[in-house]
mmCIF file of C-alpha atoms in Angstrom:
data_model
loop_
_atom_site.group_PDB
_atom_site.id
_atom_site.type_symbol
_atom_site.label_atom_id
_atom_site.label_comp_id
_atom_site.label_asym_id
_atom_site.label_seq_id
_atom_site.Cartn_x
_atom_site.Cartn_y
_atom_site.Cartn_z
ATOM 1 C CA UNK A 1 31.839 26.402 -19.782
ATOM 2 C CA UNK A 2 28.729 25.255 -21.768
ATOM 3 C CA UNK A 3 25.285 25.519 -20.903
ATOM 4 C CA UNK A 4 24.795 21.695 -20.090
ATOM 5 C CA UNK A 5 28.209 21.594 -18.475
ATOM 6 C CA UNK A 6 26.857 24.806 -16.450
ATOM 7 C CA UNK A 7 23.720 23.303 -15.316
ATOM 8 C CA UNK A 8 25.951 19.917 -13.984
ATOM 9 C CA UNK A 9 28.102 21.584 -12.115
ATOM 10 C CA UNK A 10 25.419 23.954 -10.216
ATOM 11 C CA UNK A 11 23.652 20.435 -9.972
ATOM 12 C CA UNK A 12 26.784 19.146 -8.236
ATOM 13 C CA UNK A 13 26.856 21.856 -5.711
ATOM 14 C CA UNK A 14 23.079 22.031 -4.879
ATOM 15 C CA UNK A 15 23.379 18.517 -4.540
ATOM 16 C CA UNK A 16 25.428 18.435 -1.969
ATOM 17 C CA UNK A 17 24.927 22.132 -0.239
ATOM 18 C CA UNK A 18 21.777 21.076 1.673
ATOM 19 C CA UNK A 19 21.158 17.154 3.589
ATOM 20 C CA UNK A 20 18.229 15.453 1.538
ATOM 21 C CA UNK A 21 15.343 15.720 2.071
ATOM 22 C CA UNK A 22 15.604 19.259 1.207
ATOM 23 C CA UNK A 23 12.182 20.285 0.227
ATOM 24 C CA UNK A 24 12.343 24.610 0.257
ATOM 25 C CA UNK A 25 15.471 23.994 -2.148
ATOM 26 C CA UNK A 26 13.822 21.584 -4.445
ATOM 27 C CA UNK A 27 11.248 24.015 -4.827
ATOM 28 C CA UNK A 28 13.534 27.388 -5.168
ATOM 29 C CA UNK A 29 15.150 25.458 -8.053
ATOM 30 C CA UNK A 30 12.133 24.510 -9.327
ATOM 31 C CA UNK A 31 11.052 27.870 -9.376
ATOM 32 C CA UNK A 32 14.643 29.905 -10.851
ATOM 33 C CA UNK A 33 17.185 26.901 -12.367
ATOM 34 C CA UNK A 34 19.429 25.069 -11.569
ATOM 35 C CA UNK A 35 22.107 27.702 -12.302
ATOM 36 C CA UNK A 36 20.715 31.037 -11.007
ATOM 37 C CA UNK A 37 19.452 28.965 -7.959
ATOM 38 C CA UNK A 38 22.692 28.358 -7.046
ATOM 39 C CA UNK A 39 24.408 31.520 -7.059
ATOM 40 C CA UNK A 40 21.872 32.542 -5.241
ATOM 41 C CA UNK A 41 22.298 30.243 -2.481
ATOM 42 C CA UNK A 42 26.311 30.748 -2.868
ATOM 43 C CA UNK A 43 25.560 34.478 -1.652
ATOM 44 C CA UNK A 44 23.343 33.763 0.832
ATOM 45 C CA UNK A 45 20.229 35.600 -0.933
ATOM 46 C CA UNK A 46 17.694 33.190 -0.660
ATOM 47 C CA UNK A 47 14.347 32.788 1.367
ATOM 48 C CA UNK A 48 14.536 31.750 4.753
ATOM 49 C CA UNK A 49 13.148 28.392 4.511
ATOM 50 C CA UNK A 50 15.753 27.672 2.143
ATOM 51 C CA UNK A 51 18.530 29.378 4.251
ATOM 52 C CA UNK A 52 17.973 27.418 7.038
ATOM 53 C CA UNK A 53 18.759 24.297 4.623
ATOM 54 C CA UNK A 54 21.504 25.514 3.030
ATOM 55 C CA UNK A 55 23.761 28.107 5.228
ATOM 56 C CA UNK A 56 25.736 25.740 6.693
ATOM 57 C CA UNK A 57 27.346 24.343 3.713
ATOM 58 C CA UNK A 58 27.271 27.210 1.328
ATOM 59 C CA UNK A 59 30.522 27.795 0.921
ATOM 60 C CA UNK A 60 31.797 24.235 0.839
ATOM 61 C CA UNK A 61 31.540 24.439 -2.697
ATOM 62 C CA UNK A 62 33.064 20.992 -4.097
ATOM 63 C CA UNK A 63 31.133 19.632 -7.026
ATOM 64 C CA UNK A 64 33.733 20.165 -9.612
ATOM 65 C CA UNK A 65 35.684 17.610 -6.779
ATOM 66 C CA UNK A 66 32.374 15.503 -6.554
ATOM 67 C CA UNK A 67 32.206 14.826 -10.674
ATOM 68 C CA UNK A 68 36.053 14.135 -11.160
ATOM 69 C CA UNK A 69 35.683 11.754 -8.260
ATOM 70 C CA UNK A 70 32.902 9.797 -9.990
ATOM 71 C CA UNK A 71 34.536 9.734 -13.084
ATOM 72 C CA UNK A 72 37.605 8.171 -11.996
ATOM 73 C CA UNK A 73 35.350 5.189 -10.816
ATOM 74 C CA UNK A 74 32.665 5.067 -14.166
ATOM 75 C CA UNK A 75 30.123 6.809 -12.427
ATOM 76 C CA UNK A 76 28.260 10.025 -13.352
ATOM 77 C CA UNK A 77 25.636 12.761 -11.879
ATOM 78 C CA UNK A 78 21.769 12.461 -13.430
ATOM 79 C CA UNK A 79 20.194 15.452 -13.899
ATOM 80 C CA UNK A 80 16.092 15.895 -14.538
ATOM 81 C CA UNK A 81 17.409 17.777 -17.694
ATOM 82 C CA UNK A 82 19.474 14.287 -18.773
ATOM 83 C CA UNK A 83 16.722 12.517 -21.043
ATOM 84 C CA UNK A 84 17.305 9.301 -19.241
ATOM 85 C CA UNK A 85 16.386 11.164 -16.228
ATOM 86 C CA UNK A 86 12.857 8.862 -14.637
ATOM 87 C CA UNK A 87 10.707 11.820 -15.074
ATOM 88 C CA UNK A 88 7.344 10.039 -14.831
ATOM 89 C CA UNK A 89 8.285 7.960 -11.294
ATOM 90 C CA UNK A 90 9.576 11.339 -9.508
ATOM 91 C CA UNK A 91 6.345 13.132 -10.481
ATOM 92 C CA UNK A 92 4.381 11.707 -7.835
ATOM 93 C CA UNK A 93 6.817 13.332 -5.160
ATOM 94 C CA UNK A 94 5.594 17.266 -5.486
ATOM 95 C CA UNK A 95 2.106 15.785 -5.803
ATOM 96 C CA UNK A 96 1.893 13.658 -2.567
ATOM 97 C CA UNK A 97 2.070 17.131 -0.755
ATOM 98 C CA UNK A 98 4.601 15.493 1.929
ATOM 99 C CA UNK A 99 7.775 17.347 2.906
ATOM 100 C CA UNK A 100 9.838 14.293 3.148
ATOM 101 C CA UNK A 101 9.052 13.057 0.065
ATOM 102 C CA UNK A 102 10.494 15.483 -1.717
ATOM 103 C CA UNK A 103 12.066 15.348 -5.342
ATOM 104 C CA UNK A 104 15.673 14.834 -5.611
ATOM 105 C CA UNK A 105 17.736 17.611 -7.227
ATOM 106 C CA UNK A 106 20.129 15.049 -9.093
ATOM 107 C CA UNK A 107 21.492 11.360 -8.585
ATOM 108 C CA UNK A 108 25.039 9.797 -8.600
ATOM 109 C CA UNK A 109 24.770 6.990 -10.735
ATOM 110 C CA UNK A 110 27.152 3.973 -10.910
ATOM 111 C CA UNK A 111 26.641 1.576 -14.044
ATOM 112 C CA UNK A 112 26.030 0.683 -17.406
ATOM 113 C CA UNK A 113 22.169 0.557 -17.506
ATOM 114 C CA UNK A 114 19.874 4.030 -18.141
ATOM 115 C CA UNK A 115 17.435 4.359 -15.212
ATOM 116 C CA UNK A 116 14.564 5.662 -17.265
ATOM 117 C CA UNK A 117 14.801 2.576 -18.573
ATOM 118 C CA UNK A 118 14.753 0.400 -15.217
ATOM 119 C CA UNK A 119 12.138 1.880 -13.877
ATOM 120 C CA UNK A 120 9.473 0.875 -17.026
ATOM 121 C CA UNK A 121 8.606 -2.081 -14.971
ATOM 122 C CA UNK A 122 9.888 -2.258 -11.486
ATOM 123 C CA UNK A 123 9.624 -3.366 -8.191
ATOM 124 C CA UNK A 124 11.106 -2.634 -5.126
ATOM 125 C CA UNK A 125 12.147 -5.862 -2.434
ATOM 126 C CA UNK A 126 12.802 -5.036 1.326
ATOM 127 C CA UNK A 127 12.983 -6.399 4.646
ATOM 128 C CA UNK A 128 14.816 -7.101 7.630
ATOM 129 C CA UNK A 129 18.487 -7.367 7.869
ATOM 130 C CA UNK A 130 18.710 -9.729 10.439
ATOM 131 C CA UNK A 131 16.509 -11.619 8.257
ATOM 132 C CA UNK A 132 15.233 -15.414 9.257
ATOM 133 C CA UNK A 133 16.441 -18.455 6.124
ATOM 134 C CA UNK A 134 12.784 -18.232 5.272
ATOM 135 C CA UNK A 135 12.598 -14.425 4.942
ATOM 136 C CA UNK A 136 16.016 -14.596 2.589
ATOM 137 C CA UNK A 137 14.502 -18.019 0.811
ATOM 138 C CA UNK A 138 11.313 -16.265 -0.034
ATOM 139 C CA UNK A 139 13.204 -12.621 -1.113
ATOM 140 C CA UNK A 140 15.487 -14.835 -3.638
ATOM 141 C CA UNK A 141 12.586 -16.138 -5.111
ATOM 142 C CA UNK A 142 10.650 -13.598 -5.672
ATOM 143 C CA UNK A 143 13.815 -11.312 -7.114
ATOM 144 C CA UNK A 144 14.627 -14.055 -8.521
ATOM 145 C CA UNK A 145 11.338 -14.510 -10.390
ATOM 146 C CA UNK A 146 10.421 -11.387 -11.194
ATOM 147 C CA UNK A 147 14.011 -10.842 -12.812
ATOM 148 C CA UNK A 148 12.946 -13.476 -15.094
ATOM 149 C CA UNK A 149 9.825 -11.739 -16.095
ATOM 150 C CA UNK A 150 11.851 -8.378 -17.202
ATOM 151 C CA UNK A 151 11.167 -6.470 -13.675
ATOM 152 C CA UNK A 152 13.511 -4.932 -12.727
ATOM 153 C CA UNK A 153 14.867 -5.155 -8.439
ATOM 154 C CA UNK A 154 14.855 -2.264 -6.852
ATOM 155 C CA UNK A 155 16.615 -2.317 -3.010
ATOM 156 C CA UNK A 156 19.171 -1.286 -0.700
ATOM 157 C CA UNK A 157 21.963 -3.792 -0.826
ATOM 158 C CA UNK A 158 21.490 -4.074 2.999
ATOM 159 C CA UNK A 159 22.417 -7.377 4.405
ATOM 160 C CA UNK A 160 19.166 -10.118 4.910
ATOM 161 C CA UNK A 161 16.409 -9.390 2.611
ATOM 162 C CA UNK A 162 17.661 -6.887 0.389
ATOM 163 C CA UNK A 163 20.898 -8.861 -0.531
ATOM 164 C CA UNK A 164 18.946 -11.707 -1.118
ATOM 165 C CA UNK A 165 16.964 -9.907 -3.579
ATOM 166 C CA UNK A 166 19.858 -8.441 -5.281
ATOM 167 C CA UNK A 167 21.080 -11.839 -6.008
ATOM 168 C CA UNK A 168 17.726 -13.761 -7.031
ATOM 169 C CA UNK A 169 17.705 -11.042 -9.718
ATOM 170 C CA UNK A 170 21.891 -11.402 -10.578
ATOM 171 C CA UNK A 171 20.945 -15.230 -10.632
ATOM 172 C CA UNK A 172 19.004 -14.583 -14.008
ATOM 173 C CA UNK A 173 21.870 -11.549 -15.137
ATOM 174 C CA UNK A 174 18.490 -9.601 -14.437
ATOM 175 C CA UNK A 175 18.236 -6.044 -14.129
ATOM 176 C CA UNK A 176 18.357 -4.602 -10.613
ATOM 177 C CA UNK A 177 19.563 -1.040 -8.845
ATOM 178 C CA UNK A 178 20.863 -0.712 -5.593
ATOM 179 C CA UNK A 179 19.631 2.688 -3.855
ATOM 180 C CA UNK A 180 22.688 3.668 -1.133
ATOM 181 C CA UNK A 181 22.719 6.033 2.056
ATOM 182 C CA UNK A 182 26.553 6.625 1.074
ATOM 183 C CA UNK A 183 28.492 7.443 -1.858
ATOM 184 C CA UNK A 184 28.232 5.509 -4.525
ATOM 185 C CA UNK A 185 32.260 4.593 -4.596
ATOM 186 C CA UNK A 186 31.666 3.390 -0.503
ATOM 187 C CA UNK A 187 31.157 -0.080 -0.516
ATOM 188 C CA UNK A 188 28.529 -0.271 2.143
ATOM 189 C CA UNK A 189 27.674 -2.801 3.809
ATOM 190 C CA UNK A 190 31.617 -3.401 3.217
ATOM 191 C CA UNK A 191 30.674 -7.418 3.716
ATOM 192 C CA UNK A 192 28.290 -6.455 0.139
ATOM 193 C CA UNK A 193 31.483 -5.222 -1.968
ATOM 194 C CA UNK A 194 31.505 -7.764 -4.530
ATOM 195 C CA UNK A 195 27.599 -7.896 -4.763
ATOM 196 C CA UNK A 196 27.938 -4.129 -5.366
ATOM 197 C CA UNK A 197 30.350 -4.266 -7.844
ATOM 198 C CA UNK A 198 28.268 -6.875 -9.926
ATOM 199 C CA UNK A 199 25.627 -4.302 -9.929
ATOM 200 C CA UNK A 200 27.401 -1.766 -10.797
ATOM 201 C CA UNK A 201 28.461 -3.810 -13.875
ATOM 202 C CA UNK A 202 24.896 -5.268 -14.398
ATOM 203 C CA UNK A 203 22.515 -2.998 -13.335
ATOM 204 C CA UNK A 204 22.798 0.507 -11.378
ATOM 205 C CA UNK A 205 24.191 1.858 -8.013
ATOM 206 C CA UNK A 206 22.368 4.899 -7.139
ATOM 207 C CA UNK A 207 22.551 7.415 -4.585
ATOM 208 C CA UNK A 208 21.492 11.372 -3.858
ATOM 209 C CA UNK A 209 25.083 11.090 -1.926
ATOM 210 C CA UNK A 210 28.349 12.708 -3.960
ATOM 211 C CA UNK A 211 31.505 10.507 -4.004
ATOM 212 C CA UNK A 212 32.750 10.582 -0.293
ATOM 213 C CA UNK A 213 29.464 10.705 1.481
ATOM 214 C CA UNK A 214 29.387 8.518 4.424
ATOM 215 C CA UNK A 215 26.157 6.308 5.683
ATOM 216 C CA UNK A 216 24.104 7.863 8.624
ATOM 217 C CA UNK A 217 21.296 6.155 10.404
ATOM 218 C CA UNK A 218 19.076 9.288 8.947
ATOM 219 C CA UNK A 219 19.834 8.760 5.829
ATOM 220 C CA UNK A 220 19.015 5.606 5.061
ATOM 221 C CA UNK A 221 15.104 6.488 6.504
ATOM 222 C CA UNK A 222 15.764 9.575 3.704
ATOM 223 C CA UNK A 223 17.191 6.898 1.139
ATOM 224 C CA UNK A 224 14.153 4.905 2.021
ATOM 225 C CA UNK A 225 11.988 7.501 -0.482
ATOM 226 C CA UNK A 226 14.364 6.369 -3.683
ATOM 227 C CA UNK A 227 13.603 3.207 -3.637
ATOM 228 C CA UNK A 228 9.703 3.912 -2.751
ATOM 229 C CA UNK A 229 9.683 5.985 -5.879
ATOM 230 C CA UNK A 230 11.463 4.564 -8.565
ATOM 231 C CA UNK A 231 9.676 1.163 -8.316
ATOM 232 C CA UNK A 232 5.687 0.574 -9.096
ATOM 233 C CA UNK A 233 4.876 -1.282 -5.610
ATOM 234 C CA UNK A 234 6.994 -1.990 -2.373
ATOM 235 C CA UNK A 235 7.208 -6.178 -1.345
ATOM 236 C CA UNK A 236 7.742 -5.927 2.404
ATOM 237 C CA UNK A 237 8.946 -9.878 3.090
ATOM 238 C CA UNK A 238 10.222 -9.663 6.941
ATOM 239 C CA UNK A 239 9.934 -6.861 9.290
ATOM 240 C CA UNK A 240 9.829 -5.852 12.565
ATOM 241 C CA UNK A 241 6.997 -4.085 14.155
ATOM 242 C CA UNK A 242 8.930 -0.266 14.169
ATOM 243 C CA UNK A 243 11.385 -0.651 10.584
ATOM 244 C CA UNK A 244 13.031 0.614 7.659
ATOM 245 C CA UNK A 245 11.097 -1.482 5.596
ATOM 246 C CA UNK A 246 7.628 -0.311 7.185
ATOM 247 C CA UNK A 247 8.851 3.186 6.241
ATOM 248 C CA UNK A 248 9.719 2.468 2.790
ATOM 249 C CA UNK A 249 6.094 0.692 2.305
ATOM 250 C CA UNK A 250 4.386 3.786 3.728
ATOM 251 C CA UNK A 251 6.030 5.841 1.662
ATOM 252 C CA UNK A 252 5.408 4.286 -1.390
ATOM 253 C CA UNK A 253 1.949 4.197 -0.078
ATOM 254 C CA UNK A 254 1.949 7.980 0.014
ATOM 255 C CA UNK A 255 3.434 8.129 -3.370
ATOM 256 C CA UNK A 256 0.651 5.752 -4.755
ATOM 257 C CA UNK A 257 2.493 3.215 -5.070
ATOM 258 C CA UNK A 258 1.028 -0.552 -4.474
ATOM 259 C CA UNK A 259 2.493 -2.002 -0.852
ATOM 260 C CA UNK A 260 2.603 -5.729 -0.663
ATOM 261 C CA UNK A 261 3.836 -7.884 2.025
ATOM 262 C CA UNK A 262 4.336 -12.027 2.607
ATOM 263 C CA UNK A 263 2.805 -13.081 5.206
ATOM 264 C CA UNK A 264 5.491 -15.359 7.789
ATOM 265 C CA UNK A 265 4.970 -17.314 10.938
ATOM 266 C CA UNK A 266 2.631 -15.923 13.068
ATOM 267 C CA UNK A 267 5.308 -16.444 15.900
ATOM 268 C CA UNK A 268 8.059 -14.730 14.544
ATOM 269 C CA UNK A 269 9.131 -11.216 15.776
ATOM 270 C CA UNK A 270 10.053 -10.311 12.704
ATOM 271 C CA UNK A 271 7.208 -10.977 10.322
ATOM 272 C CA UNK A 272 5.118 -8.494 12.990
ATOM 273 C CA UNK A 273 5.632 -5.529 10.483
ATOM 274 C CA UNK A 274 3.979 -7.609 7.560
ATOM 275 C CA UNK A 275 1.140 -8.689 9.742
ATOM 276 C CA UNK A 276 0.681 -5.222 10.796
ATOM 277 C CA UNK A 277 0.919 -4.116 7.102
ATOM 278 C CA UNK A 278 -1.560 -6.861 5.945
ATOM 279 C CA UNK A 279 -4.355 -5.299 8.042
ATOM 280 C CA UNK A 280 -3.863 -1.666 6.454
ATOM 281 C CA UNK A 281 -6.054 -1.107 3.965
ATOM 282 C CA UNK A 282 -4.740 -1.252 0.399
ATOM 283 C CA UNK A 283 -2.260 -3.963 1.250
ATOM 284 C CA UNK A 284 -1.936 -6.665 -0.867
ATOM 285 C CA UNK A 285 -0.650 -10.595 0.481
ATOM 286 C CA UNK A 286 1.713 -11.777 -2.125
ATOM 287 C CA UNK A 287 3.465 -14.894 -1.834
ATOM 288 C CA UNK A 288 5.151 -15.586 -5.211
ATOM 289 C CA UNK A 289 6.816 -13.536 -7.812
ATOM 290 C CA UNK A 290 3.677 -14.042 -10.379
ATOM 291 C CA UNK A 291 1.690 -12.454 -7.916
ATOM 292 C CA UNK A 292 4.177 -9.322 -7.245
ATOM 293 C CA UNK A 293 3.597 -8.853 -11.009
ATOM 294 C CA UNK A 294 -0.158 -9.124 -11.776
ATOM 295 C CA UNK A 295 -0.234 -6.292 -8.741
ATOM 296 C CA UNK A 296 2.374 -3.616 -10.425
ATOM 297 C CA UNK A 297 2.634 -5.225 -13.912
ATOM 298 C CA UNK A 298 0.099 -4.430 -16.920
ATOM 299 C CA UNK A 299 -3.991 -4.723 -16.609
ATOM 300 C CA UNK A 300 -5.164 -7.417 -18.522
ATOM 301 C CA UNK A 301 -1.459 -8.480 -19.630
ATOM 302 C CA UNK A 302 0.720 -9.462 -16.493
ATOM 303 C CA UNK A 303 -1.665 -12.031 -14.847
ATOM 304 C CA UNK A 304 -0.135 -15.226 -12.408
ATOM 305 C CA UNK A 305 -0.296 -18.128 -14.874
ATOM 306 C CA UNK A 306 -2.829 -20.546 -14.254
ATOM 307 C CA UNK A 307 0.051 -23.031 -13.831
ATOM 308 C CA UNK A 308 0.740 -22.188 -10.128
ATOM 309 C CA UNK A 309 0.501 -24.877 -7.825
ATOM 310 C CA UNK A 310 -3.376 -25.596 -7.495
ATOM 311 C CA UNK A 311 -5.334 -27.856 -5.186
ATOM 312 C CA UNK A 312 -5.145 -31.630 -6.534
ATOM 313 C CA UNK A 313 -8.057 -32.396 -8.366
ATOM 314 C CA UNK A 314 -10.927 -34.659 -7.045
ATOM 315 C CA UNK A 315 -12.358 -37.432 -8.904
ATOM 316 C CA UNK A 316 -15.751 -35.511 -8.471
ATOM 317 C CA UNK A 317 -14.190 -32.761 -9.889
ATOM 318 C CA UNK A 318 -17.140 -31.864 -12.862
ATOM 319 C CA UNK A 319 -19.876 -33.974 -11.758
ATOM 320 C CA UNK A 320 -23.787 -32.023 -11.787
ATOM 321 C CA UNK A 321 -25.058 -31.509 -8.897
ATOM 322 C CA UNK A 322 -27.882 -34.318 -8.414
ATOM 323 C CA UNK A 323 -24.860 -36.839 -9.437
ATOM 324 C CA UNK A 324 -22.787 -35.552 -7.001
ATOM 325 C CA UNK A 325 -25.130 -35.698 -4.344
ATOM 326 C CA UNK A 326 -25.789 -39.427 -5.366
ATOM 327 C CA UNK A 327 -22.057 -40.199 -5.025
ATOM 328 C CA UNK A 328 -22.432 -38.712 -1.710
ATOM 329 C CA UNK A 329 -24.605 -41.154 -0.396
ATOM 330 C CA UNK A 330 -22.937 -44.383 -1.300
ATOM 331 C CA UNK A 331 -20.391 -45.584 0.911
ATOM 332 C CA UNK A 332 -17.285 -47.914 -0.102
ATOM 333 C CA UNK A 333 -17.894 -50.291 2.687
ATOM 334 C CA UNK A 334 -22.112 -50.382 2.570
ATOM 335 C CA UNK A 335 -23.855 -51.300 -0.660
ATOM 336 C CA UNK A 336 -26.965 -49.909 -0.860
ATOM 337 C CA UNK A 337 -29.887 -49.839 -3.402
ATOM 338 C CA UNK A 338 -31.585 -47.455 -4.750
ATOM 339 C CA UNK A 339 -34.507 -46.786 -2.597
ATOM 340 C CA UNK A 340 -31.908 -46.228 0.383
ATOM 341 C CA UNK A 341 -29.760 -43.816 -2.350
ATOM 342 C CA UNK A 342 -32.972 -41.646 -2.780
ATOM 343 C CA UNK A 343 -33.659 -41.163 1.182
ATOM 344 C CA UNK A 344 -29.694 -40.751 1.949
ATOM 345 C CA UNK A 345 -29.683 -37.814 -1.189
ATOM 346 C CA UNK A 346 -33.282 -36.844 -0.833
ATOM 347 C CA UNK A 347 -33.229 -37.106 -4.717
ATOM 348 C CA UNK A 348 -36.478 -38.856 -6.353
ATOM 349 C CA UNK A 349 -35.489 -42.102 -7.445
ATOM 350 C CA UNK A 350 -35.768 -41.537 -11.237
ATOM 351 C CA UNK A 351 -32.973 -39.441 -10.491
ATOM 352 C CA UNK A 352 -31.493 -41.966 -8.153
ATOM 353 C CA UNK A 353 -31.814 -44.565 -11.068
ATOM 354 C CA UNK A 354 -30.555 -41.785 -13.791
ATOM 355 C CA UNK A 355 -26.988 -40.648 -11.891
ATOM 356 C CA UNK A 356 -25.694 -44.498 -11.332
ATOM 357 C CA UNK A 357 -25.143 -45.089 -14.717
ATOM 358 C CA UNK A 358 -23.307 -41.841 -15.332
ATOM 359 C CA UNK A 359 -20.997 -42.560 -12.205
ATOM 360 C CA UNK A 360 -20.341 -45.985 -13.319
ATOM 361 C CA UNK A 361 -19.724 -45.026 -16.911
ATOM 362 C CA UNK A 362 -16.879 -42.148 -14.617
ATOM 363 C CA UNK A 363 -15.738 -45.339 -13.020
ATOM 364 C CA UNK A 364 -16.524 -43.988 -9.542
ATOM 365 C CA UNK A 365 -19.337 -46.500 -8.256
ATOM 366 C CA UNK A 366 -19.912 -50.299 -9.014
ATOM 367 C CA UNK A 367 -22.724 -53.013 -8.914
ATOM 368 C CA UNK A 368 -22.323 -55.730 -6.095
ATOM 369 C CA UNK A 369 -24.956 -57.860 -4.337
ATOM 370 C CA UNK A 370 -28.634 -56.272 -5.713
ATOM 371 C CA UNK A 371 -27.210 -52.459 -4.837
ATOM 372 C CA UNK A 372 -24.174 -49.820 -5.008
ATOM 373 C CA UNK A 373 -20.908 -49.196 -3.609
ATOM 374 C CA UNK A 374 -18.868 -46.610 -4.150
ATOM 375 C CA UNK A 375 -15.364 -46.914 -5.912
ATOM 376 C CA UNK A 376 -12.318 -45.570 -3.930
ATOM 377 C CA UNK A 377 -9.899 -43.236 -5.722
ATOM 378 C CA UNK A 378 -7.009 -41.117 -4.378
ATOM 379 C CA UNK A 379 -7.181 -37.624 -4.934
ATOM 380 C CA UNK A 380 -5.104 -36.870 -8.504
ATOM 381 C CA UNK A 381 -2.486 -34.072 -8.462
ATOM 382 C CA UNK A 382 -3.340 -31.163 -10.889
ATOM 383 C CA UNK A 383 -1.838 -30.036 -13.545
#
């Protein structure tokens, strides 16, 4: 057996040997190896804190069973020693000083894309499952959206919000991972098969899970960190008041990552958890996929476009401020002269006398009967 075959297979084993989050192991391998670490733990001759992780499955030793499995179905076991292992996004983990946050000793992987390389420029998209049309509507569009801009989606493949960004993202064959609470070879949820298995072609399934590994209501709070992690900021589009989502936005706050959340009807149960988010401090409203990327993409580089929806235009739009206050005072029903323009503005009436030209030159007042009337426009869509 060679050295990088070595450190794999002890990978496999501590992997598996203790339930993530296993923070005393992550640290005793850390500290000795991947390979001496585990025949340490094999024997039992380890620290206590890292006993009481790790005795219970010690000697159900099945990682060499674990990597033939994930073969057979294309997948394969990253390793922090694998160079497309995303160093830079699991750094923040030891740092944030949290327990629960931390690192994890290796990742099942199911796909043709590198994950150093999908986590350059990511986001992550989450929400409720039982999910309202608006909460799925807006989740498409924003995967869909920032897909297009070369971010990649980062989610859980749950049903509602997270499918929804899955497939705005597929929509534009964009990049996107799937982070699961299972194995990576379990369908789950089973009604998300096929959308699974066009990720696994397109993008990545990911899990800290071996082959086998069922889903567990803890585990998907534990999952909750992966997808926290390996994207730059969290979009929270619907959630309840007590959530998965809410805990996958606090920990990405924890791990310094930026937590943004839509804002919904303030009448609806399950935008509660982004209102609540909203009045955190640090939270950022987003509403489009241009503004998910100006908050997580580069400074000075990944702006929204100035050609977002704006407020129409006015026909006033430019005018000085004397001239405006002229047009102010005319009326499209009264004509008035100019002695009545300079009381009505409180402008002298060389000024009076100096604006009415420049608005009837703008088309926006008109002579009639000795005096002034203004001209009526509707209010021009911008551009």
């Amino acid at each position: 057996m060679n050295g990088s075959s070595g450190i794999r297979l002890a990978r496999a084993y501590l992997a598996a040997v203790a339930e993530p989050p296993a923070p005393a192991l992550a640290a005793f391998v850390e500290e000795l190896g991947p390979i001496d670490a585990a025949a340490q733990v094999r024997r039992g001759d380890v620290p206590e804190l890292v006993a009481n992780e790790t005795t219970a499955r010690r000697e159900w030793d099945r990682a060499a069973r674990h990597l033939k499995a994930a073969e057979a179905i294309g997948a394969r076991l990253l390793i922090p020693e694998d160079e497309d292992w995303p160093t830079a996004p699991f750094l923040s983990y030891a740092r944030s000083g949290h327990a629960h946050l931390a690192t994890p000793l290796a990742l099942w992987t199911r796909g043709p894309a590198r994950l150093v390389e999908l986590t350059e420029r990511s986001v992550a998209i989450v929400g409720a499952r039982a999910a309202t049309m608006y909460g799925k509507h807006v989740a498409n569009s924003i995967g869909f959206g920032v897909a297009e801009l070369g971010c990649t989606v980062v989610s859980g493949a749950a049903y509602g919000i997270d499918g929804a960004a899955h497939r705005g993202a597929l929509a534009v064959e964009g990049p996107t991972v799937a982070v699961l609470a299972c194995g990576v070879d379990r369908p789950y949820p089973s009604g998300h098969a096929r959308l699974l298995s066009h990720i696994a072609r397109a993008g990545l399934v990911v899990s800290e899970y071996p082959p086998g590994a069922v889903p567990a209501r803890h585990r998907f709070l534990v999952r909750n960190r992966i997808i926290a992690g390996l994207a730059a900021g969290t979009v929270v589009v619907e959630a309840g008041w007590r959530s998965g989502a809410r805990r996958t936005a606090s920990d990405a706050a924890l791990l310094g990552r930026q937590v943004m959340a839509v804002p919904g009807p303030v009448t609806s149960a399950l935008s509660v958890g982004c209102h609540r988010l909203l009045r955190e401090p640090g939270t950022v409203a987003v509403t489009c996929a241009e503004e998910v990327i100006e908050e997580v993409g580069r400074i000075g580089v990944d702006l929204a476009p100035v050609g977002r929806p704006v407020e129409p235009a006015r026909v006033t739009d430019g005018l000085s401020g004397p001239v405006s206050r002229v047009h102010d005072a005319l009326s499209d029903r009264t004509i008035r002269d100019v002695g009545r323009l300079s009381v009505e503005s409180g402008l002298p009436l060389e000024v009076v006398r100096a604006a009415l030209p420049q608005l009837a030159q703008a088309g926006l007042v008109e002579r009639a009967d000795g005096g002034w009337r203004r001209v009526r426009h509707e209010a021009r869509g911008g551009a």
